[in-house]
Coordinates of C-alpha atoms and ligand atoms in Angstrom, one line a residue:
M699 CA 0.0 0.0 0.0
S700 CA 1.5 3.3 -1.0
I701 CA 0.7 6.6 0.5
D702 CA 0.5 8.4 -2.8
A703 CA -2.9 9.8 -1.7
Q704 CA -1.3 11.5 1.2
P705 CA -2.2 15.2 1.6
T706 CA 0.5 17.7 0.6
A707 CA 0.4 20.1 3.6
S708 CA -0.9 20.4 7.1
H709 CA -3.9 22.7 6.7
F710 CA -6.5 23.4 4.0
I711 CA -7.7 27.0 4.1
N712 CA -9.6 29.0 1.6
G713 CA -9.5 26.3 -1.1
Q714 CA -5.8 25.4 -0.8
Y715 CA -3.2 23.6 1.1
V716 CA -1.4 25.8 3.6
E717 CA 1.8 25.0 5.5
D718 CA 3.3 26.9 8.4
P719 CA 6.3 25.1 9.8
S720 CA 6.4 27.4 12.8
G721 CA 3.5 25.4 14.4
A722 CA 4.5 22.5 16.7
E723 CA 5.3 19.2 14.9
I724 CA 2.7 16.5 15.1
P725 CA 4.0 13.1 14.1
V726 CA 1.7 10.7 12.2
V727 CA 2.5 7.2 13.3
F728 CA 1.3 4.0 11.5
A729 CA 0.0 2.0 14.4
A730 CA 0.9 -1.4 12.8
T731 CA 4.6 -0.6 12.7
G732 CA 5.1 2.2 15.2
K733 CA 6.9 4.1 12.4
R734 CA 6.3 7.8 11.5
I735 CA 4.7 8.1 8.1
A736 CA 4.1 11.8 8.0
T737 CA 4.4 15.0 10.0
V738 CA 1.9 17.9 10.2
H739 CA 2.2 21.1 12.0
A740 CA -0.2 22.5 14.6
G741 CA -2.0 25.6 13.4
T742 CA -0.5 28.7 14.9
P743 CA -2.9 31.5 16.1
D744 CA -2.3 33.1 12.7
V745 CA -3.3 29.9 10.8
V746 CA -6.5 29.6 12.9
D747 CA -7.3 33.3 12.2
Q748 CA -6.8 32.7 8.5
A749 CA -9.2 29.7 8.5
L750 CA -11.9 31.6 10.5
A751 CA -11.6 34.7 8.3
A752 CA -11.9 32.5 5.2
A753 CA -15.0 30.7 6.7
K754 CA -16.7 33.9 7.7
A755 CA -16.2 35.5 4.3
A756 CA -17.2 32.3 2.4
Q757 CA -20.3 31.8 4.4
A758 CA -21.8 35.0 3.2
E759 CA -21.4 33.8 -0.4
W760 CA -22.5 30.2 0.3
V761 CA -25.7 31.2 2.0
A762 CA -26.7 33.2 -1.1
W763 CA -26.6 30.0 -3.2
S764 CA -29.9 28.3 -3.8
P765 CA -30.2 25.3 -1.5
R766 CA -30.6 23.0 -4.5
D767 CA -27.2 24.1 -5.9
R768 CA -25.6 23.7 -2.4
G769 CA -27.0 20.2 -2.3
R770 CA -25.7 19.4 -5.7
V771 CA -22.1 20.2 -4.6
L772 CA -22.5 17.8 -1.7
T773 CA -23.9 14.9 -3.8
R774 CA -21.1 15.5 -6.4
A775 CA -18.6 15.2 -3.5
A776 CA -20.2 12.0 -2.4
Q777 CA -19.8 10.5 -5.9
I778 CA -16.1 11.5 -6.0
I779 CA -15.6 9.9 -2.7
R780 CA -17.2 6.7 -3.9
D781 CA -15.1 6.7 -7.0
R782 CA -12.0 7.0 -4.9
N783 CA -13.1 4.7 -2.1
E784 CA -10.0 2.5 -2.4
E785 CA -7.5 5.3 -2.2
L786 CA -9.4 6.9 0.7
S787 CA -9.8 3.6 2.5
Q788 CA -6.0 3.0 2.3
L789 CA -5.3 6.5 3.7
E790 CA -7.9 5.8 6.5
T791 CA -6.1 2.6 7.3
L792 CA -2.7 4.4 7.5
D793 CA -4.1 7.2 9.6
T794 CA -5.9 5.0 12.1
G795 CA -4.5 1.4 11.8
K796 CA -8.0 0.0 11.2
P797 CA -8.2 -3.0 8.9
I798 CA -8.6 -2.3 5.2
Q799 CA -11.6 -4.8 5.2
E800 CA -13.3 -2.3 7.5
T801 CA -12.2 1.0 6.0
R802 CA -13.4 -0.1 2.5
V803 CA -17.0 -0.4 3.8
A804 CA -17.3 1.9 6.8
D805 CA -15.4 5.1 6.4
A806 CA -15.3 6.9 3.0
T807 CA -18.6 5.1 2.2
S808 CA -20.2 6.5 5.4
A809 CA -18.9 9.9 4.5
A810 CA -20.4 9.7 1.1
D811 CA -23.7 8.5 2.6
A812 CA -23.8 11.7 4.7
L813 CA -23.0 14.0 1.8
E814 CA -25.5 12.3 -0.4
Y815 CA -28.3 12.3 2.3
F816 CA -27.9 16.0 3.4
G817 CA -27.2 17.1 -0.2
G818 CA -30.6 15.6 -1.1
L819 CA -32.3 17.3 1.8
A820 CA -30.8 20.7 1.2
A821 CA -33.5 21.8 -1.2
G822 CA -36.3 20.6 1.1
L823 CA -35.3 22.8 4.0
T824 CA -38.3 25.0 4.1
G825 CA -40.2 27.0 6.7
E826 CA -43.8 27.0 7.6
H827 CA -46.8 29.3 6.9
I828 CA -48.9 29.7 10.1
P829 CA -52.3 31.3 9.4
L830 CA -53.7 33.6 12.1
G831 CA -57.0 34.7 10.4
E832 CA -56.2 37.9 8.6
D833 CA -52.6 38.0 9.8
W834 CA -50.0 35.2 9.4
V835 CA -46.6 34.1 10.4
Y836 CA -44.0 32.5 8.3
T837 CA -40.8 30.8 9.5
V838 CA -37.4 30.7 7.8
R839 CA -34.7 28.2 8.6
E840 CA -31.5 30.1 8.7
P841 CA -27.9 28.8 9.0
L842 CA -26.0 29.5 12.2
G843 CA -22.9 31.0 10.5
V844 CA -19.4 29.6 11.1
C845 CA -19.4 26.2 12.7
V846 CA -16.4 24.5 14.2
G847 CA -16.0 20.7 14.0
I848 CA -13.6 18.9 16.3
G849 CA -12.9 15.3 15.8
A850 CA -11.9 12.2 17.7
W851 CA -9.3 9.8 16.2
N852 CA -11.4 6.6 15.6
Y853 CA -13.3 7.6 12.4
P854 CA -11.6 10.7 10.9
T855 CA -13.2 10.7 7.5
Q856 CA -16.7 9.8 8.8
I857 CA -16.6 12.4 11.7
A858 CA -15.5 15.2 9.3
C859 CA -18.5 14.4 7.0
W860 CA -21.1 13.7 9.6
K861 CA -20.4 17.3 10.8
A862 CA -19.7 19.0 7.5
A863 CA -22.6 17.5 5.4
P864 CA -25.5 18.9 7.5
A865 CA -23.6 22.1 8.3
L866 CA -23.0 22.9 4.7
A867 CA -26.4 21.8 3.5
C868 CA -27.9 24.4 5.9
G869 CA -25.7 27.1 4.5
N870 CA -23.0 27.3 7.2
A871 CA -19.3 27.3 6.7
M872 CA -17.0 25.1 8.8
V873 CA -13.5 25.0 10.2
F874 CA -12.7 21.4 11.1
K875 CA -9.9 20.4 13.5
P876 CA -9.1 16.7 13.2
S877 CA -7.7 14.8 16.1
E878 CA -4.0 15.2 16.4
T879 CA -3.7 11.4 16.3
T880 CA -5.3 11.1 12.9
P881 CA -4.8 14.3 11.0
L882 CA -4.7 13.2 7.4
C883 CA -8.2 12.1 6.2
A884 CA -10.1 15.3 6.7
L885 CA -7.7 17.1 4.4
K886 CA -8.7 14.8 1.5
I887 CA -12.4 15.6 2.2
A888 CA -11.5 19.3 1.9
E889 CA -9.8 18.7 -1.4
I890 CA -12.7 16.7 -2.8
L891 CA -15.3 19.3 -1.7
I892 CA -13.4 21.9 -3.7
E893 CA -13.2 19.6 -6.7
A894 CA -17.0 19.1 -6.4
G895 CA -17.5 22.8 -6.7
L896 CA -17.7 24.1 -3.1
P897 CA -16.7 27.8 -2.9
K898 CA -13.3 28.3 -1.3
G899 CA -13.4 28.8 2.4
V900 CA -16.7 27.1 3.1
F901 CA -14.8 24.0 4.5
N902 CA -11.4 24.4 6.0
V903 CA -9.2 22.1 8.0
V904 CA -6.7 23.2 10.7
Q905 CA -4.5 20.8 12.6
G906 CA -3.7 21.1 16.2
M907 CA -3.9 19.8 19.8
G908 CA -6.5 20.7 22.4
E909 CA -5.3 24.3 22.6
T910 CA -6.0 24.9 18.9
G911 CA -9.5 23.5 19.5
A912 CA -9.9 25.8 22.4
Q913 CA -8.8 28.8 20.3
L914 CA -11.4 27.9 17.7
V915 CA -14.2 27.4 20.2
T916 CA -13.7 30.8 21.9
D917 CA -13.3 32.9 18.8
P918 CA -16.2 35.4 18.5
R919 CA -16.6 34.6 14.8
V920 CA -17.8 31.1 15.7
N921 CA -21.5 30.4 16.2
K922 CA -21.5 26.7 16.8
V923 CA -19.2 23.9 18.0
S924 CA -19.7 20.2 17.3
L925 CA -17.3 18.0 19.2
T926 CA -16.7 14.2 19.0
G927 CA -14.5 13.3 21.9
S928 CA -14.3 12.3 25.5
V929 CA -16.6 13.5 28.4
P930 CA -13.8 15.5 30.1
T931 CA -13.1 17.4 26.8
G932 CA -16.8 17.8 26.2
K933 CA -17.3 19.5 29.6
K934 CA -14.6 22.0 28.7
V935 CA -15.8 22.7 25.2
Y936 CA -19.4 22.9 26.3
A937 CA -18.5 25.4 29.1
A938 CA -16.4 27.5 26.7
A939 CA -19.3 27.6 24.2
A940 CA -21.8 28.4 26.8
A941 CA -19.9 31.5 27.9
E942 CA -20.8 33.1 24.6
M943 CA -24.2 31.2 24.2
K944 CA -22.9 29.2 21.2
H945 CA -24.8 26.2 19.9
V946 CA -23.2 22.8 20.5
T947 CA -23.4 19.2 19.5
M948 CA -21.5 16.9 21.9
E949 CA -20.9 13.3 20.8
L950 CA -19.0 11.9 23.7
G951 CA -18.1 8.6 25.4
G952 CA -20.1 5.7 26.6
K953 CA -20.2 2.5 28.6
S954 CA -23.2 1.0 26.9
P955 CA -25.1 -2.1 27.9
M956 CA -26.0 -5.0 25.7
I957 CA -28.5 -7.3 27.3
V958 CA -28.8 -10.9 26.1
F959 CA -31.9 -12.7 27.4
E960 CA -32.2 -16.5 27.8
D961 CA -34.4 -16.9 24.7
A962 CA -31.9 -15.0 22.4
D963 CA -30.5 -16.5 19.3
I964 CA -27.0 -17.2 20.7
E965 CA -25.1 -16.9 17.5
N966 CA -26.7 -13.6 16.7
A967 CA -26.1 -12.3 20.2
V968 CA -22.4 -13.5 20.1
G969 CA -22.1 -11.8 16.7
G970 CA -23.6 -8.6 18.2
A971 CA -21.2 -8.7 21.1
I972 CA -18.2 -9.2 18.7
L973 CA -19.3 -6.3 16.5
G974 CA -20.0 -4.2 19.6
N975 CA -16.7 -4.8 21.2
F976 CA -14.0 -5.7 18.7
Y977 CA -14.9 -3.9 15.5
S978 CA -12.3 -1.1 14.9
T979 CA -10.3 -2.9 17.7
G980 CA -12.9 -1.7 20.2
Q981 CA -12.4 2.0 19.5
I982 CA -16.0 2.9 19.0
C983 CA -17.9 5.2 21.3
S984 CA -21.2 3.4 21.1
N985 CA -19.7 -0.1 21.9
G986 CA -21.8 -2.4 24.1
T987 CA -18.9 -3.0 26.5
R988 CA -21.1 -4.2 29.4
V989 CA -22.6 -7.5 28.0
F990 CA -25.3 -8.7 30.5
V991 CA -26.0 -12.3 29.8
H992 CA -28.8 -14.3 31.4
R993 CA -27.3 -16.8 33.8
A994 CA -29.1 -19.7 32.1
I995 CA -27.2 -19.3 28.9
K996 CA -24.0 -17.7 30.2
E997 CA -21.6 -20.7 29.7
K998 CA -23.0 -21.5 26.3
F999 CA -22.6 -17.8 25.3
L1000 CA -19.0 -17.7 26.6
T1001 CA -18.0 -20.9 24.8
R1002 CA -19.2 -19.7 21.5
L1003 CA -17.8 -16.2 22.1
A1004 CA -14.3 -17.7 22.8
E1005 CA -14.5 -20.0 19.8
R1006 CA -15.5 -17.2 17.4
T1007 CA -13.0 -14.8 18.9
A1008 CA -10.3 -17.3 18.3
Q1009 CA -11.1 -17.0 14.6
A1010 CA -10.1 -13.3 14.5
V1011 CA -7.3 -12.6 12.1
I1012 CA -5.0 -10.3 13.9
G1013 CA -2.5 -8.7 11.6
D1014 CA -1.3 -6.0 9.4
P1015 CA -4.3 -3.8 8.7
R1016 CA -3.2 -3.5 5.1
D1017 CA -3.8 -7.2 4.5
D1018 CA -7.3 -8.1 3.2
A1019 CA -7.6 -11.0 5.6
T1020 CA -7.0 -9.0 8.8
S1021 CA -10.0 -8.5 10.9
I1022 CA -8.3 -7.0 14.0
G1023 CA -5.7 -4.3 13.7
P1024 CA -3.6 -2.5 16.3
M1025 CA -4.7 0.2 18.7
V1026 CA -4.5 3.7 17.2
S1027 CA -1.5 4.7 19.2
E1028 CA 1.0 3.7 21.8
A1029 CA -0.7 6.0 24.3
Q1030 CA -4.1 4.3 23.8
M1031 CA -2.6 0.9 23.9
N1032 CA -1.1 1.7 27.3
I1033 CA -4.4 3.0 28.6
V1034 CA -6.0 -0.3 27.6
L1035 CA -3.2 -2.4 29.1
G1036 CA -3.8 -0.6 32.4
Y1037 CA -7.5 -1.7 32.2
L1038 CA -6.5 -5.3 31.5
D1039 CA -4.4 -5.3 34.8
K1040 CA -7.3 -3.7 36.6
G1041 CA -9.7 -6.4 35.4
R1042 CA -7.4 -9.2 36.7
E1043 CA -6.7 -7.4 40.0
D1044 CA -10.5 -6.9 40.6
G1045 CA -11.0 -10.6 40.1
A1046 CA -12.7 -10.9 36.7
R1047 CA -12.2 -14.2 35.0
L1048 CA -10.1 -13.9 31.8
V1049 CA -11.8 -16.0 29.1
C1050 CA -9.4 -15.0 26.2
G1051 CA -6.9 -12.4 25.3
G1052 CA -5.7 -10.1 28.1
E1053 CA -2.3 -9.1 26.7
R1054 CA -0.2 -7.1 24.3
L1055 CA 0.9 -9.2 21.3
D1056 CA 4.6 -9.7 20.8
R1057 CA 5.1 -7.9 17.5
D1058 CA 5.8 -4.5 16.1
G1059 CA 2.9 -2.0 16.5
F1060 CA 0.3 -1.5 19.2
Y1061 CA -1.5 -4.8 19.2
I1062 CA -3.7 -6.0 22.0
A1063 CA -5.5 -9.4 21.8
P1064 CA -9.3 -9.2 21.8
T1065 CA -10.1 -9.8 25.4
V1066 CA -13.2 -11.2 27.2
F1067 CA -13.6 -11.0 30.9
A1068 CA -16.4 -13.0 32.5
D1069 CA -17.9 -12.9 36.0
V1070 CA -17.6 -9.1 35.9
T1071 CA -19.5 -7.3 38.6
D1072 CA -20.9 -3.8 38.5
D1073 CA -18.4 -2.4 41.0
M1074 CA -15.4 -3.3 38.9
T1075 CA -13.5 -0.6 37.1
I1076 CA -13.8 -2.4 33.8
A1077 CA -17.6 -2.3 34.2
Q1078 CA -17.6 1.4 35.0
E1079 CA -15.1 3.2 32.9
E1080 CA -14.9 3.6 29.1
I1081 CA -11.8 1.6 28.0
F1082 CA -11.9 2.3 24.2
G1083 CA -10.2 -0.9 23.3
P1084 CA -11.0 -4.6 22.5
V1085 CA -12.1 -5.4 26.0
M1086 CA -15.5 -7.0 26.6
A1087 CA -16.9 -7.3 30.1
V1088 CA -19.6 -10.1 30.5
L1089 CA -21.9 -9.7 33.5
D1090 CA -24.5 -12.2 34.7
F1091 CA -28.2 -11.4 35.4
D1092 CA -31.4 -13.3 36.4
D1093 CA -34.1 -10.7 36.4
E1094 CA -35.4 -8.2 33.8
D1095 CA -36.1 -5.3 36.3
D1096 CA -32.8 -5.8 37.9
V1097 CA -30.8 -5.8 34.7
I1098 CA -32.5 -2.7 33.5
A1099 CA -31.6 -0.9 36.7
R1100 CA -28.0 -2.1 36.5
A1101 CA -27.8 -1.1 32.8
N1102 CA -28.9 2.4 33.7
A1103 CA -26.6 2.8 36.7
T1104 CA -24.0 4.7 34.7
P1105 CA -23.4 8.4 34.1
Y1106 CA -23.3 7.6 30.3
G1107 CA -26.2 7.0 28.0
L1108 CA -25.0 6.7 24.4
S1109 CA -26.2 3.3 23.2
A1110 CA -28.0 0.1 24.4
G1111 CA -28.9 -3.2 22.8
V1112 CA -31.3 -6.1 23.6
F1113 CA -31.1 -9.6 22.2
T1114 CA -34.3 -11.6 22.7
R1115 CA -36.9 -13.5 20.5
D1116 CA -39.7 -12.0 22.6
L1117 CA -40.6 -8.8 20.8
S1118 CA -42.8 -7.4 23.5
R1119 CA -39.9 -7.7 25.9
A1120 CA -37.5 -6.2 23.5
H1121 CA -39.6 -3.0 23.1
R1122 CA -40.5 -2.9 26.8
V1123 CA -36.8 -3.1 27.9
I1124 CA -35.6 -0.7 25.2
G1125 CA -38.3 1.8 26.4
R1126 CA -36.8 1.8 29.9
L1127 CA -33.1 2.0 28.9
Q1128 CA -31.5 5.4 29.2
A1129 CA -29.7 5.7 25.9
G1130 CA -29.9 7.7 22.7
S1131 CA -29.1 5.1 20.0
C1132 CA -30.6 1.7 20.6
F1133 CA -30.6 -1.7 18.9
I1134 CA -32.9 -4.7 19.0
N1135 CA -31.3 -8.0 17.9
S1136 CA -28.4 -6.0 16.4
Y1137 CA -25.6 -3.8 17.5
N1138 CA -23.8 -0.6 16.3
D1139 CA -25.6 0.0 13.0
A1140 CA -25.3 3.7 12.2
P1141 CA -27.1 4.5 8.9
V1142 CA -27.2 8.2 8.1
E1143 CA -31.0 8.1 8.1
A1144 CA -31.1 7.4 11.8
P1145 CA -30.4 9.9 14.6
F1146 CA -27.2 9.2 16.4
G1147 CA -26.2 10.6 19.8
G1148 CA -26.4 10.2 23.5
V1149 CA -28.2 11.1 26.7
K1150 CA -26.8 11.9 30.1
M1151 CA -23.1 12.5 30.0
S1152 CA -22.8 10.9 26.5
G1153 CA -23.8 14.1 24.8
V1154 CA -26.1 16.8 23.6
G1155 CA -27.8 17.0 20.2
R1156 CA -27.9 14.4 17.4
E1157 CA -25.9 13.7 14.3
N1158 CA -27.3 12.2 11.1
S1159 CA -31.0 12.0 10.1
K1160 CA -33.3 15.0 9.7
A1161 CA -32.6 15.8 13.4
A1162 CA -29.1 17.0 12.6
L1163 CA -30.6 19.9 10.5
D1164 CA -32.1 21.3 13.7
H1165 CA -28.6 21.5 15.2
Y1166 CA -27.1 23.4 12.2
S1167 CA -29.9 25.9 11.7
Q1168 CA -32.1 28.3 13.6
M1169 CA -35.7 29.4 13.0
K1170 CA -36.7 32.9 12.3
S1171 CA -40.4 33.6 12.7
V1172 CA -41.9 36.6 10.9
Y1173 CA -45.3 38.0 12.0
V1174 CA -47.1 39.7 9.1
R1175 CA -49.9 42.1 10.0
M1176 CA -52.3 42.8 7.1
G1177 CA -54.4 45.6 8.9
D1178 CA -53.6 48.6 11.0
V1179 CA -51.5 48.6 14.1
E1180 CA -53.7 49.4 17.2
A1181 CA -51.5 51.1 19.8
P1182 CA -52.9 52.3 23.2
F1183 CA -51.6 55.8 22.6
Ligands
LIG125 P1 -10.5 13.7 23.2 O1 -11.6 14.2 24.1 O2 -9.1 13.5 23.9 O3 -10.2 14.6 22.0 C1 -11.2 14.9 21.1 C2 -10.9 16.2 20.3 O4 -11.0 17.3 21.1 C3 -9.4 16.2 19.7 O5 -9.5 16.7 18.4 C4 -8.7 17.1 20.7 O6 -7.6 17.7 20.1 C5 -9.8 18.1 21.0 N1 -9.6 18.8 22.3 C6 -9.0 18.4 23.4 N2 -9.1 19.4 24.4 C7 -9.8 20.4 23.8 C8 -10.2 21.7 24.3 N3 -10.0 22.1 25.6 N4 -10.9 22.5 23.5 C9 -11.2 22.1 22.2 N5 -10.8 20.9 21.7 C10 -10.1 20.1 22.5 O7 -11.0 12.3 22.6 P2 -10.2 11.2 21.7 O8 -9.3 10.5 22.7 O9 -9.7 11.8 20.5 O10 -11.4 10.2 21.3 C11 -11.9 9.3 22.2 C12 -13.2 9.7 22.8 O11 -14.1 10.2 21.9 C13 -13.8 8.6 23.6 O12 -14.3 9.0 24.8 C14 -15.0 8.2 22.7 O13 -16.1 7.6 23.3 C15 -15.3 9.5 22.1 N6 -16.0 9.3 20.8 C16 -17.4 9.6 20.7 C17 -18.1 9.4 19.6 C18 -19.5 9.8 19.5 O14 -20.0 10.0 18.4 N7 -20.3 9.8 20.5 C19 -17.4 8.9 18.4 C20 -16.0 8.6 18.6 C21 -15.4 8.9 19.8

């Protein structure tokens, strides 16, 4: 795999690549080898200023386009992304270390879905006519202005487009700051949007660490911030945005429950648990990392889980056969190794995995702990790695209470053949994105986001449009104004 597709400079501002070597060096490390494959520079205050100035100016032009024409640019970009899926998937694999068999179907394709979906909706963004007898009110859906997107490292292409597509469809401009761990992919999206006809400056990319993000969030030119990241970062960004009453979308962490009842199809439930814990080497916010399994089927479930997990092909993510790649970075690997120690110390039973693999790169074997109890650290904290905690339960009410006993509320899943029970239980679970007899599907048509500490607002679906636009209402009086004096 070559890196011919690699972006040519650190930032993308006002329609072109921009380099400023005075910004701090950010190494880009390929997680499968531990070797540096690229270097970008953090945006200096001057670079951030250029990006925001470009966005501000371009938004005034973009909002004057007809929504249909705006939508056409997005759908054209979607087509270019699909045409270049292989090249973009390879770059995603280099940026994140995720297996090519995943990135070919889950990253650029998901980005294209978002651009296509919101491109299609753009022309349908209308207001209402509200009759009041002789008088009437009409509403207008207006963009917010300049939006800032800040990304996590697990899905760099998808996150950039899940934010940019609805923002741009509504007539906003965006400055996107990728995670410093995976800075490359968003630059290609910026390039492709220009090729598709987007006016310069409507979508810009600036690299940097948290402080660059903080500079963007607090700038008075910015009207909205959409963050995908951890809860501690979310609290800081939300507070900074609140100080100036800026709109926010917060897509944060989780410790989601997956509940497997005694009548579940075991193979499907095991498949759901594998997808919900080991896909992307476990680095997915909505993962069902607390797998509650009814005691009556527990051993059968664990046996099949161990057998199927043994079939995982752990290897170089560039190989077609590889189904488990490395952790994104050495730092993340060390965090996860700490949780493996914690699980053992707390007395959980190791069913499989539990260790770093003896090879180059940041590999951790897919790990299952059984006999996990609610008080254990691995049942309470987000690990963000391939570590599944299996907990026992006997009773429906009890398992619902335990599933909800977390500050998080991103996702939840239920496996059962009893459909009444499925809907009853899902109805009582405190989570934003739920699954029945499935796990972790995220089609662009469905709202995605969390409750409680897992976030504010929704991405994807028509709901996202509400988070990138605001309503103006206009009262129209047809007769005379009756004033008291
Ligand atoms: P992180 O919170 O460390 O960083 C996220 C982004 O915020 C990065 O781009 C970082 O540079 C930036 N940032 C850090 N401090 C900032 C500040 N003070 N102001 C502005 N920006 C700042 O998260 P991460 O380690 O990159 O990603 C992992 C986390 O993201 C996990 O908790 C995971 O659950 C969450 N996540 C959530 C979703 C979702 O959609 N809900 C998706 C993926 C990841």
